[in-house]
Short mmCIF file of C-alpha atoms in Angstrom, two decimals:
data_model
loop_
_atom_site.label_atom_id
_atom_site.label_comp_id
_atom_site.label_asym_id
_atom_site.label_seq_id
_atom_site.Cartn_x
_atom_site.Cartn_y
_atom_site.Cartn_z
CA UNK A 1079 -5.64 51.89 -4.21
CA UNK A 1080 -3.33 49.26 -2.81
CA UNK A 1081 -0.53 46.98 -4.30
CA UNK A 1082 -0.73 43.26 -3.94
CA UNK A 1083 0.92 40.23 -5.51
CA UNK A 1084 -1.22 37.84 -7.56
CA UNK A 1085 0.04 34.21 -8.25
CA UNK A 1086 -1.47 32.12 -11.08
CA UNK A 1087 -1.35 28.45 -11.60
CA UNK A 1088 -2.09 26.00 -14.37
CA UNK A 1089 -4.89 27.06 -16.77
CA UNK A 1090 -4.93 30.68 -15.17
CA UNK A 1091 -1.22 31.03 -15.48
CA UNK A 1092 -1.35 29.94 -19.21
CA UNK A 1093 -4.22 32.30 -19.94
CA UNK A 1094 -2.54 35.24 -18.21
CA UNK A 1095 0.78 34.32 -19.73
CA UNK A 1096 2.74 34.76 -16.42
CA UNK A 1097 3.09 33.16 -13.07
CA UNK A 1098 2.78 36.22 -10.80
CA UNK A 1099 2.43 39.94 -11.02
CA UNK A 1100 2.17 42.99 -8.77
CA UNK A 1101 -1.14 44.71 -9.12
CA UNK A 1102 -2.78 47.97 -7.96
CA UNK A 1103 -6.25 47.53 -7.05
CA UNK A 1104 -9.27 49.21 -5.55
CA UNK A 1105 -11.38 46.08 -5.22
CA UNK A 1106 -12.90 45.78 -1.70
CA UNK A 1107 -13.02 41.83 -1.56
CA UNK A 1108 -11.33 38.93 -3.05
CA UNK A 1109 -14.37 38.22 -5.21
CA UNK A 1110 -14.34 41.66 -6.65
CA UNK A 1111 -10.56 41.36 -7.30
CA UNK A 1112 -11.08 38.21 -9.23
CA UNK A 1113 -13.89 39.56 -11.29
CA UNK A 1114 -11.82 42.55 -12.24
CA UNK A 1115 -8.93 40.35 -13.35
CA UNK A 1116 -11.14 37.78 -15.07
CA UNK A 1117 -12.66 40.61 -17.19
CA UNK A 1118 -9.48 42.35 -17.96
CA UNK A 1119 -7.36 39.11 -18.88
CA UNK A 1120 -10.21 36.77 -19.98
CA UNK A 1121 -9.45 34.30 -17.27
CA UNK A 1122 -11.24 31.05 -18.22
CA UNK A 1123 -12.75 30.00 -14.79
CA UNK A 1124 -15.98 31.11 -13.26
CA UNK A 1125 -15.44 32.22 -9.71
CA UNK A 1126 -17.66 29.59 -8.25
CA UNK A 1127 -15.36 26.90 -9.51
CA UNK A 1128 -12.34 28.52 -7.93
CA UNK A 1129 -10.95 28.71 -4.36
CA UNK A 1130 -8.74 31.64 -3.11
CA UNK A 1131 -5.81 31.81 -0.73
CA UNK A 1132 -4.12 34.75 0.91
CA UNK A 1133 -0.48 34.23 1.96
CA UNK A 1134 -0.85 30.50 1.62
CA UNK A 1135 -3.95 30.07 3.64
CA UNK A 1136 -7.40 29.26 2.05
CA UNK A 1137 -10.00 32.09 2.85
CA UNK A 1138 -13.49 32.89 1.78
CA UNK A 1139 -14.21 35.20 -1.26
CA UNK A 1140 -15.74 37.87 0.80
CA UNK A 1141 -12.42 38.31 2.85
CA UNK A 1142 -10.55 41.59 2.56
CA UNK A 1143 -6.78 41.85 1.90
CA UNK A 1144 -3.96 44.24 2.84
CA UNK A 1145 -1.15 45.90 1.02
CA UNK A 1146 1.60 43.45 0.15
CA UNK A 1147 -0.62 40.31 0.46
CA UNK A 1148 0.11 37.41 -1.86
CA UNK A 1149 -3.18 36.19 -3.43
CA UNK A 1150 -3.56 32.86 -5.18
CA UNK A 1151 -6.65 31.83 -7.33
CA UNK A 1152 -6.99 28.07 -7.12
CA UNK A 1153 -8.49 26.36 -10.21
CA UNK A 1154 -10.25 22.87 -9.84
CA UNK A 1155 -7.51 20.63 -8.67
CA UNK A 1156 -6.38 17.38 -10.51
CA UNK A 1157 -3.48 15.95 -8.44
CA UNK A 1158 -2.81 12.35 -7.56
CA UNK B 306 5.13 15.16 6.00
CA UNK B 307 4.67 16.20 2.51
CA UNK B 308 6.72 17.57 -0.39
CA UNK B 309 6.68 18.36 -4.08
CA UNK B 310 9.57 17.15 -6.09
CA UNK B 311 10.50 17.49 -9.77
CA UNK B 312 12.80 14.28 -9.60
CA UNK B 313 11.77 10.66 -9.70
CA UNK B 314 9.82 10.14 -6.41
CA UNK B 315 11.52 6.86 -5.15
CA UNK B 316 14.76 8.77 -4.80
CA UNK B 317 13.16 11.30 -2.35
CA UNK B 318 14.31 11.22 1.32
CA UNK B 319 10.67 11.10 2.43
CA UNK B 320 10.22 7.71 0.72
CA UNK B 321 13.38 6.36 2.33
CA UNK B 322 12.88 7.69 5.79
CA UNK B 323 9.77 5.80 6.95
CA UNK B 324 10.84 3.83 10.00
CA UNK B 325 9.40 3.11 13.46
CA UNK B 326 10.18 -0.15 15.54
CA UNK B 327 6.65 0.08 16.97
CA UNK B 328 5.14 -0.26 13.61
CA UNK B 329 3.98 -3.61 12.25
CA UNK B 330 2.35 -2.49 9.04
CA UNK B 331 3.42 -0.27 6.14
CA UNK B 332 0.96 0.56 3.35
CA UNK B 333 2.07 2.52 0.40
CA UNK B 334 0.30 3.91 -2.60
CA UNK B 335 1.82 4.96 -5.89
CA UNK B 336 -0.16 6.69 -8.56
CA UNK B 337 1.34 6.19 -11.98
CA UNK B 338 0.98 7.82 -15.33
CA UNK B 339 -1.38 5.71 -17.43
CA UNK B 340 -1.22 5.31 -21.14
CA UNK B 341 -4.76 6.35 -21.45
CA UNK B 342 -7.37 8.39 -19.77
CA UNK B 343 -11.10 8.23 -20.54
CA UNK B 344 -10.43 6.58 -23.75
CA UNK B 345 -7.71 9.11 -25.20
CA UNK B 346 -4.11 7.91 -25.74
CA UNK B 347 -1.95 9.81 -23.42
CA UNK B 348 1.72 10.34 -24.23
CA UNK B 349 2.87 12.36 -21.12
CA UNK B 350 1.79 14.36 -18.22
CA UNK B 351 2.71 17.68 -16.62
CA UNK B 352 2.01 18.46 -13.03
CA UNK B 353 2.18 21.86 -11.39
CA UNK B 354 1.55 22.53 -7.65
CA UNK B 355 1.29 25.52 -5.24
CA UNK B 356 3.96 24.25 -2.86
CA UNK B 357 3.33 26.24 0.44
CA UNK B 358 -0.38 26.02 0.14
CA UNK B 359 -0.23 22.26 -0.62
CA UNK B 360 2.07 21.70 2.33
CA UNK B 361 -0.47 23.54 4.57
CA UNK B 362 -3.47 21.72 3.29
CA UNK B 363 -1.61 18.43 3.56
CA UNK B 364 -0.98 19.17 7.26
CA UNK B 365 -4.73 19.52 7.73
CA UNK B 366 -5.28 16.12 5.96
CA UNK B 367 -2.58 14.43 8.01
CA UNK B 368 -4.04 15.79 11.22
CA UNK B 369 -7.52 14.39 10.20
CA UNK B 370 -5.87 10.95 9.35
CA UNK B 371 -4.01 10.91 12.64
CA UNK B 372 -7.16 11.59 14.68
CA UNK B 373 -9.31 9.01 12.83
CA UNK B 374 -6.71 6.13 12.51
CA UNK B 375 -4.10 4.80 14.83
CA UNK B 376 -1.04 5.47 12.61
CA UNK B 377 2.56 6.42 13.58
CA UNK B 378 4.03 8.00 10.48
CA UNK B 379 2.74 9.44 7.20
CA UNK B 380 4.87 10.55 4.32
CA UNK B 381 3.74 11.83 0.87
CA UNK B 382 5.59 13.24 -2.19
CA UNK B 383 3.99 14.53 -5.32
CA UNK B 384 5.81 14.90 -8.59
CA UNK B 385 5.89 18.16 -10.58
CA UNK B 386 7.03 18.81 -14.14
CA UNK B 387 6.91 16.58 -17.25
CA UNK B 388 6.33 12.88 -16.67
CA UNK B 389 6.45 9.87 -19.03
CA UNK B 390 4.04 6.91 -19.09
CA UNK B 391 4.69 4.59 -16.16
CA UNK B 392 6.38 7.19 -13.91
CA UNK B 393 5.11 7.74 -10.34
CA UNK B 394 3.02 10.91 -9.93
CA UNK B 395 2.34 10.46 -6.27
CA UNK B 396 3.83 8.32 -3.48
CA UNK B 397 2.70 7.85 -0.02
CA UNK B 398 3.44 5.49 2.70
CA UNK B 399 1.57 5.02 6.16
CA UNK B 400 3.16 3.28 9.09
CA UNK B 401 0.88 1.88 11.88
CA UNK B 402 1.06 -0.68 14.67
CA UNK B 403 -1.64 -2.65 12.70
CA UNK B 404 -2.62 -3.14 9.16
CA UNK B 405 -6.23 -2.11 9.27
CA UNK B 406 -5.59 1.56 10.18
CA UNK B 407 -2.68 1.64 7.78
CA UNK B 408 -4.99 0.63 4.84
CA UNK B 409 -7.78 3.11 6.02
CA UNK B 410 -5.41 5.97 6.51
CA UNK B 411 -3.67 5.54 3.23
CA UNK B 412 -6.91 5.37 1.34
CA UNK B 413 -8.29 8.43 3.27
CA UNK B 414 -5.29 10.55 2.50
CA UNK B 415 -4.99 9.80 -1.17
CA UNK B 416 -8.80 10.49 -1.58
CA UNK B 417 -8.57 13.91 0.21
CA UNK B 418 -5.33 14.78 -1.61
CA UNK B 419 -7.00 14.48 -4.92
CA UNK B 420 -9.93 16.61 -3.80
CA UNK B 421 -8.06 19.20 -1.89
CA UNK B 422 -4.44 19.64 -2.66
CA UNK B 423 -3.64 22.63 -5.15
CA UNK B 424 -1.97 20.54 -7.79
CA UNK B 425 -2.92 20.50 -11.51
CA UNK B 426 -2.37 17.97 -14.22
CA UNK B 427 -2.06 18.68 -17.96
CA UNK B 428 -2.40 15.83 -20.29
CA UNK B 429 -0.83 15.59 -23.67
CA UNK B 430 -2.49 13.25 -26.17
CA UNK B 431 -1.25 11.17 -29.04
CA UNK B 432 -3.18 13.33 -31.41
CA UNK B 433 -1.12 16.43 -30.51
CA UNK B 434 -3.93 17.95 -28.29
CA UNK B 435 -3.28 18.76 -24.73
CA UNK B 436 -5.35 20.18 -21.81
CA UNK B 437 -5.57 20.90 -18.11
CA UNK B 438 -7.82 18.22 -16.39
CA UNK B 439 -10.83 19.73 -14.76
CA UNK B 440 -10.53 22.95 -16.79
CA UNK B 441 -13.98 24.35 -17.65
CA UNK C 1403 2.84 -14.81 -8.04
CA UNK C 1404 4.23 -15.87 -4.72
CA UNK C 1405 7.53 -17.03 -3.17
CA UNK C 1406 9.13 -17.67 0.18
CA UNK C 1407 12.55 -16.28 0.66
CA UNK C 1408 15.20 -16.35 3.44
CA UNK C 1409 16.72 -13.11 2.27
CA UNK C 1410 15.68 -9.48 2.96
CA UNK C 1411 12.54 -9.24 0.94
CA UNK C 1412 13.12 -5.89 -0.88
CA UNK C 1413 15.97 -7.53 -2.75
CA UNK C 1414 13.51 -10.19 -4.26
CA UNK C 1415 12.87 -10.21 -8.02
CA UNK C 1416 9.12 -10.31 -7.33
CA UNK C 1417 9.36 -7.02 -5.53
CA UNK C 1418 11.23 -5.44 -8.39
CA UNK C 1419 9.19 -6.79 -11.22
CA UNK C 1420 5.75 -5.13 -10.86
CA UNK C 1421 5.15 -3.19 -13.95
CA UNK C 1422 2.33 -2.57 -16.34
CA UNK C 1423 1.73 0.56 -18.51
CA UNK C 1424 -1.95 0.13 -18.07
CA UNK C 1425 -1.76 0.32 -14.29
CA UNK C 1426 -2.47 3.68 -12.73
CA UNK C 1427 -2.28 2.42 -9.06
CA UNK C 1428 0.17 0.36 -6.99
CA UNK C 1429 -0.77 -0.54 -3.37
CA UNK C 1430 1.87 -2.31 -1.39
CA UNK C 1431 1.71 -3.86 2.12
CA UNK C 1432 4.63 -4.73 4.31
CA UNK C 1433 4.24 -6.60 7.53
CA UNK C 1434 7.23 -5.77 9.78
CA UNK C 1435 8.60 -7.40 12.96
CA UNK C 1436 7.29 -5.44 15.96
CA UNK C 1437 9.22 -5.05 19.10
CA UNK C 1438 6.22 -6.29 21.15
CA UNK C 1439 3.23 -8.50 20.71
CA UNK C 1440 0.50 -8.65 23.22
CA UNK C 1441 2.37 -6.81 25.82
CA UNK C 1442 5.59 -9.02 25.67
CA UNK C 1443 8.92 -7.66 24.53
CA UNK C 1444 9.88 -9.53 21.32
CA UNK C 1445 13.62 -9.69 20.42
CA UNK C 1446 13.35 -11.60 17.18
CA UNK C 1447 11.15 -13.90 15.10
CA UNK C 1448 11.35 -17.04 13.16
CA UNK C 1449 9.23 -18.08 10.20
CA UNK C 1450 8.80 -21.41 8.64
CA UNK C 1451 6.69 -22.38 5.58
CA UNK C 1452 5.49 -25.26 3.51
CA UNK C 1453 6.69 -23.94 0.25
CA UNK C 1454 4.79 -25.84 -2.41
CA UNK C 1455 1.55 -25.90 -0.41
CA UNK C 1456 1.77 -22.25 0.32
CA UNK C 1457 2.27 -21.55 -3.40
CA UNK C 1458 -0.72 -23.58 -4.40
CA UNK C 1459 -2.93 -21.97 -1.74
CA UNK C 1460 -1.68 -18.48 -2.74
CA UNK C 1461 -2.71 -19.27 -6.37
CA UNK C 1462 -6.32 -19.94 -5.01
CA UNK C 1463 -6.18 -16.57 -3.07
CA UNK C 1464 -4.82 -14.82 -6.20
CA UNK C 1465 -7.59 -16.26 -8.46
CA UNK C 1466 -10.23 -15.19 -5.99
CA UNK C 1467 -8.78 -11.62 -5.75
CA UNK C 1468 -8.63 -11.39 -9.53
CA UNK C 1469 -12.22 -12.45 -9.87
CA UNK C 1470 -13.46 -10.00 -7.20
CA UNK C 1471 -11.29 -6.84 -8.15
CA UNK C 1472 -10.18 -5.32 -11.34
CA UNK C 1473 -6.34 -5.79 -10.88
CA UNK C 1474 -3.57 -6.51 -13.28
CA UNK C 1475 -0.73 -7.88 -11.25
CA UNK C 1476 -0.25 -9.30 -7.77
CA UNK C 1477 3.10 -10.37 -6.35
CA UNK C 1478 3.89 -11.49 -2.79
CA UNK C 1479 6.90 -12.61 -0.96
CA UNK C 1480 6.96 -14.09 2.61
CA UNK C 1481 10.21 -14.29 4.63
CA UNK C 1482 11.53 -17.51 6.33
CA UNK C 1483 14.22 -17.94 8.93
CA UNK C 1484 15.35 -15.67 11.69
CA UNK C 1485 14.23 -11.96 11.45
CA UNK C 1486 15.27 -9.08 13.72
CA UNK C 1487 12.99 -6.17 14.85
CA UNK C 1488 11.96 -3.93 11.87
CA UNK C 1489 12.62 -6.43 9.23
CA UNK C 1490 9.90 -7.20 6.68
CA UNK C 1491 8.09 -10.42 7.17
CA UNK C 1492 5.87 -10.20 4.24
CA UNK C 1493 5.60 -7.90 1.30
CA UNK C 1494 2.86 -7.71 -1.29
CA UNK C 1495 2.11 -5.28 -4.14
CA UNK C 1496 -1.02 -4.98 -6.26
CA UNK C 1497 -1.17 -3.11 -9.63
CA UNK C 1498 -4.54 -2.09 -11.00
CA UNK C 1499 -5.93 0.36 -13.44
CA UNK C 1500 -7.49 2.42 -10.53
CA UNK C 1501 -6.77 2.83 -6.80
CA UNK C 1502 -9.93 1.42 -5.25
CA UNK C 1503 -9.55 -2.15 -6.51
CA UNK C 1504 -5.75 -2.01 -5.69
CA UNK C 1505 -6.47 -1.23 -2.03
CA UNK C 1506 -9.41 -3.77 -1.83
CA UNK C 1507 -7.40 -6.55 -3.45
CA UNK C 1508 -4.33 -5.94 -1.32
CA UNK C 1509 -6.37 -5.95 1.87
CA UNK C 1510 -8.22 -9.13 0.79
CA UNK C 1511 -5.08 -11.09 -0.09
CA UNK C 1512 -3.21 -10.20 3.26
CA UNK C 1513 -6.26 -11.03 5.30
CA UNK C 1514 -6.62 -14.44 3.50
CA UNK C 1515 -2.91 -15.12 3.54
CA UNK C 1516 -2.78 -14.77 7.26
CA UNK C 1517 -5.78 -17.21 7.63
CA UNK C 1518 -4.74 -19.69 5.01
CA UNK C 1519 -1.13 -19.94 4.05
CA UNK C 1520 0.83 -22.72 5.82
CA UNK C 1521 3.46 -20.37 7.43
CA UNK C 1522 4.34 -20.31 11.04
CA UNK C 1523 5.84 -17.72 13.38
CA UNK C 1524 7.90 -18.36 16.47
CA UNK C 1525 8.51 -15.45 18.74
CA UNK C 1526 11.56 -15.12 20.97
CA UNK C 1527 10.96 -12.95 23.96
CA UNK C 1528 13.29 -10.68 26.05
CA UNK C 1529 12.76 -12.98 29.06
CA UNK C 1530 14.31 -15.84 27.26
CA UNK C 1531 11.13 -17.68 26.51
CA UNK C 1532 9.91 -18.49 23.07
CA UNK C 1533 6.98 -20.15 21.30
CA UNK C 1534 5.03 -20.79 18.16
CA UNK C 1535 2.14 -18.50 17.79
CA UNK C 1536 -1.18 -20.21 17.73
CA UNK C 1537 0.27 -23.19 19.43
CA UNK C 1538 -2.27 -25.13 21.65
CA UNK D 880 1.00 -52.08 5.49
CA UNK D 881 2.12 -49.27 3.02
CA UNK D 882 4.95 -46.77 3.12
CA UNK D 883 4.43 -43.07 3.08
CA UNK D 884 6.43 -39.91 3.68
CA UNK D 885 5.26 -37.61 6.54
CA UNK D 886 6.47 -34.07 6.67
CA UNK D 887 6.29 -32.04 9.94
CA UNK D 888 6.43 -28.18 10.41
CA UNK D 889 6.82 -25.84 13.24
CA UNK D 890 5.59 -27.09 16.66
CA UNK D 891 4.95 -30.47 15.13
CA UNK D 892 8.56 -30.56 13.68
CA UNK D 893 10.03 -29.61 17.10
CA UNK D 894 8.11 -32.08 19.03
CA UNK D 895 8.87 -34.90 16.63
CA UNK D 896 12.42 -33.77 16.49
CA UNK D 897 12.68 -34.21 12.66
CA UNK D 898 11.26 -32.59 9.45
CA UNK D 899 10.23 -35.63 7.50
CA UNK D 900 10.28 -39.43 7.78
CA UNK D 901 9.22 -42.56 5.91
CA UNK D 902 6.61 -44.59 7.87
CA UNK D 903 4.99 -47.88 7.50
CA UNK D 904 1.34 -47.72 8.37
CA UNK D 905 -1.93 -49.60 8.29
CA UNK D 906 -3.99 -46.71 8.99
CA UNK D 907 -7.07 -46.53 6.80
CA UNK D 908 -7.56 -42.76 6.66
CA UNK D 909 -5.42 -39.54 7.31
CA UNK D 910 -7.29 -39.01 10.50
CA UNK D 911 -6.43 -42.50 11.80
CA UNK D 912 -2.83 -41.92 10.59
CA UNK D 913 -2.52 -38.69 12.66
CA UNK D 914 -4.15 -40.22 15.77
CA UNK D 915 -1.55 -43.18 15.54
CA UNK D 916 1.43 -40.66 15.28
CA UNK D 917 0.11 -38.19 17.87
CA UNK D 918 -0.09 -41.16 20.35
CA UNK D 919 3.29 -42.56 19.46
CA UNK D 920 5.25 -39.26 19.43
CA UNK D 921 3.13 -37.17 21.81
CA UNK D 922 2.38 -34.51 19.08
CA UNK D 923 0.88 -31.51 20.75
CA UNK D 924 -1.98 -30.64 18.44
CA UNK D 925 -5.54 -31.98 18.54
CA UNK D 926 -6.64 -33.12 15.16
CA UNK D 927 -9.59 -30.68 15.03
CA UNK D 928 -7.01 -27.82 15.10
CA UNK D 929 -4.94 -29.16 12.18
CA UNK D 930 -5.40 -29.46 8.41
CA UNK D 931 -3.94 -32.12 6.22
CA UNK D 932 -2.36 -32.12 2.76
CA UNK D 933 -1.47 -34.98 0.37
CA UNK D 934 1.26 -34.17 -2.08
CA UNK D 935 0.86 -30.43 -1.52
CA UNK D 936 -2.93 -30.31 -1.89
CA UNK D 937 -5.16 -29.79 1.10
CA UNK D 938 -7.59 -32.80 1.45
CA UNK D 939 -10.22 -33.85 4.11
CA UNK D 940 -9.34 -35.99 7.15
CA UNK D 941 -11.29 -38.97 5.85
CA UNK D 942 -9.37 -39.04 2.64
CA UNK D 943 -7.32 -42.24 1.94
CA UNK D 944 -3.80 -42.26 0.72
CA UNK D 945 -1.65 -44.35 -1.59
CA UNK D 946 1.89 -45.74 -1.16
CA UNK D 947 4.56 -43.15 -1.63
CA UNK D 948 2.22 -40.19 -0.90
CA UNK D 949 3.79 -37.29 0.96
CA UNK D 950 1.54 -36.30 3.82
CA UNK D 951 1.71 -32.89 5.71
CA UNK D 952 -0.05 -32.14 8.90
CA UNK D 953 -0.69 -28.40 9.10
CA UNK D 954 -0.85 -26.83 12.60
CA UNK D 955 -2.73 -23.45 12.98
CA UNK D 956 -0.95 -20.98 10.81
CA UNK D 957 0.56 -17.60 11.82
CA UNK D 958 2.14 -16.03 8.73
CA UNK D 959 2.05 -12.40 7.74
#
């Protein structure tokens, strides 16, 4: 069980009802972590439509993560 | 260079500070809030961005543009927060010795920005509805 | 719309007056005086234009651009008189519902302007020489 | 013999030493008029490198002209 920080934006932030939170998790990968959170909080996006970043760098879904990491799930973008 | 800003973009230092005596061409692009999108009347827009991640990703886009096109300076600012119709959502300026690469680079960067930068737009409609664009 | 001006171009009413709530994209082009041309050090430039003839020819170019590209407004100002390094020789701005036609039209118009508008440039060089560009 | 106004720009203006003048001419076309003036004043441009306008409209070299017309010879342009 490790502690990480999760940051939410846009539709994910609205559904979760907050911008960031500290979470205790046993998930072994970022993919597993998202699936856990999506199930628990009813997050609207399927994982294949998202990207994920650790400490402000995009990484792959099968990446692992370390205690204290800041993890951001990136919904489909619409800037510009 | 890239920044997010919650103030009107033309006041931003990055807009004012493009200058290079070797540059013969400046191409700028402004994306403005339109009064309609896909047939629905829009009353205002809200933008939200992941600032550090966006800055990192913009650096990659800027490096690609600098490698492909002979340009000397590239500045871009994207608005966050609530915007009214006609306000500027994104501004970018590209300086280059000659105009061809300035046009090409500006177009490349705005196309990539729209695909890759972690920035989200929520539209508010005249009928009271609202929604994040690209939401499932 | 087109004008010649002997004052710094960004002060010109045509630069300030581009606005259309239906427009989602603005592309601008500025041609600036470079410190060198074809390897020679340039100290300043002089522009001279045939005003009415230029305005007539610009109308033709603008009509062509409006027919080819979905744009809503096109303004252009060209400087006359003596210009220092870094000053703006020509400014144009194109508003359009979407960015693709705004880029395409802006590029079309500056390319045609350079080929067709009766405007002439005299370069003054660091070695004291000077000459009209394209002179025989 | 008719009277017309001729306007000069750029290298033509500098060589002629003035911007505009009234001229009496018997030339039957704009081409013949330019050839006369180029010979008289040593104008630097060959006619095939110029364009010509009458009353601020481009016309062809074999066009005729009328008394009072304002005729402009257009050297190679270099705006932008």
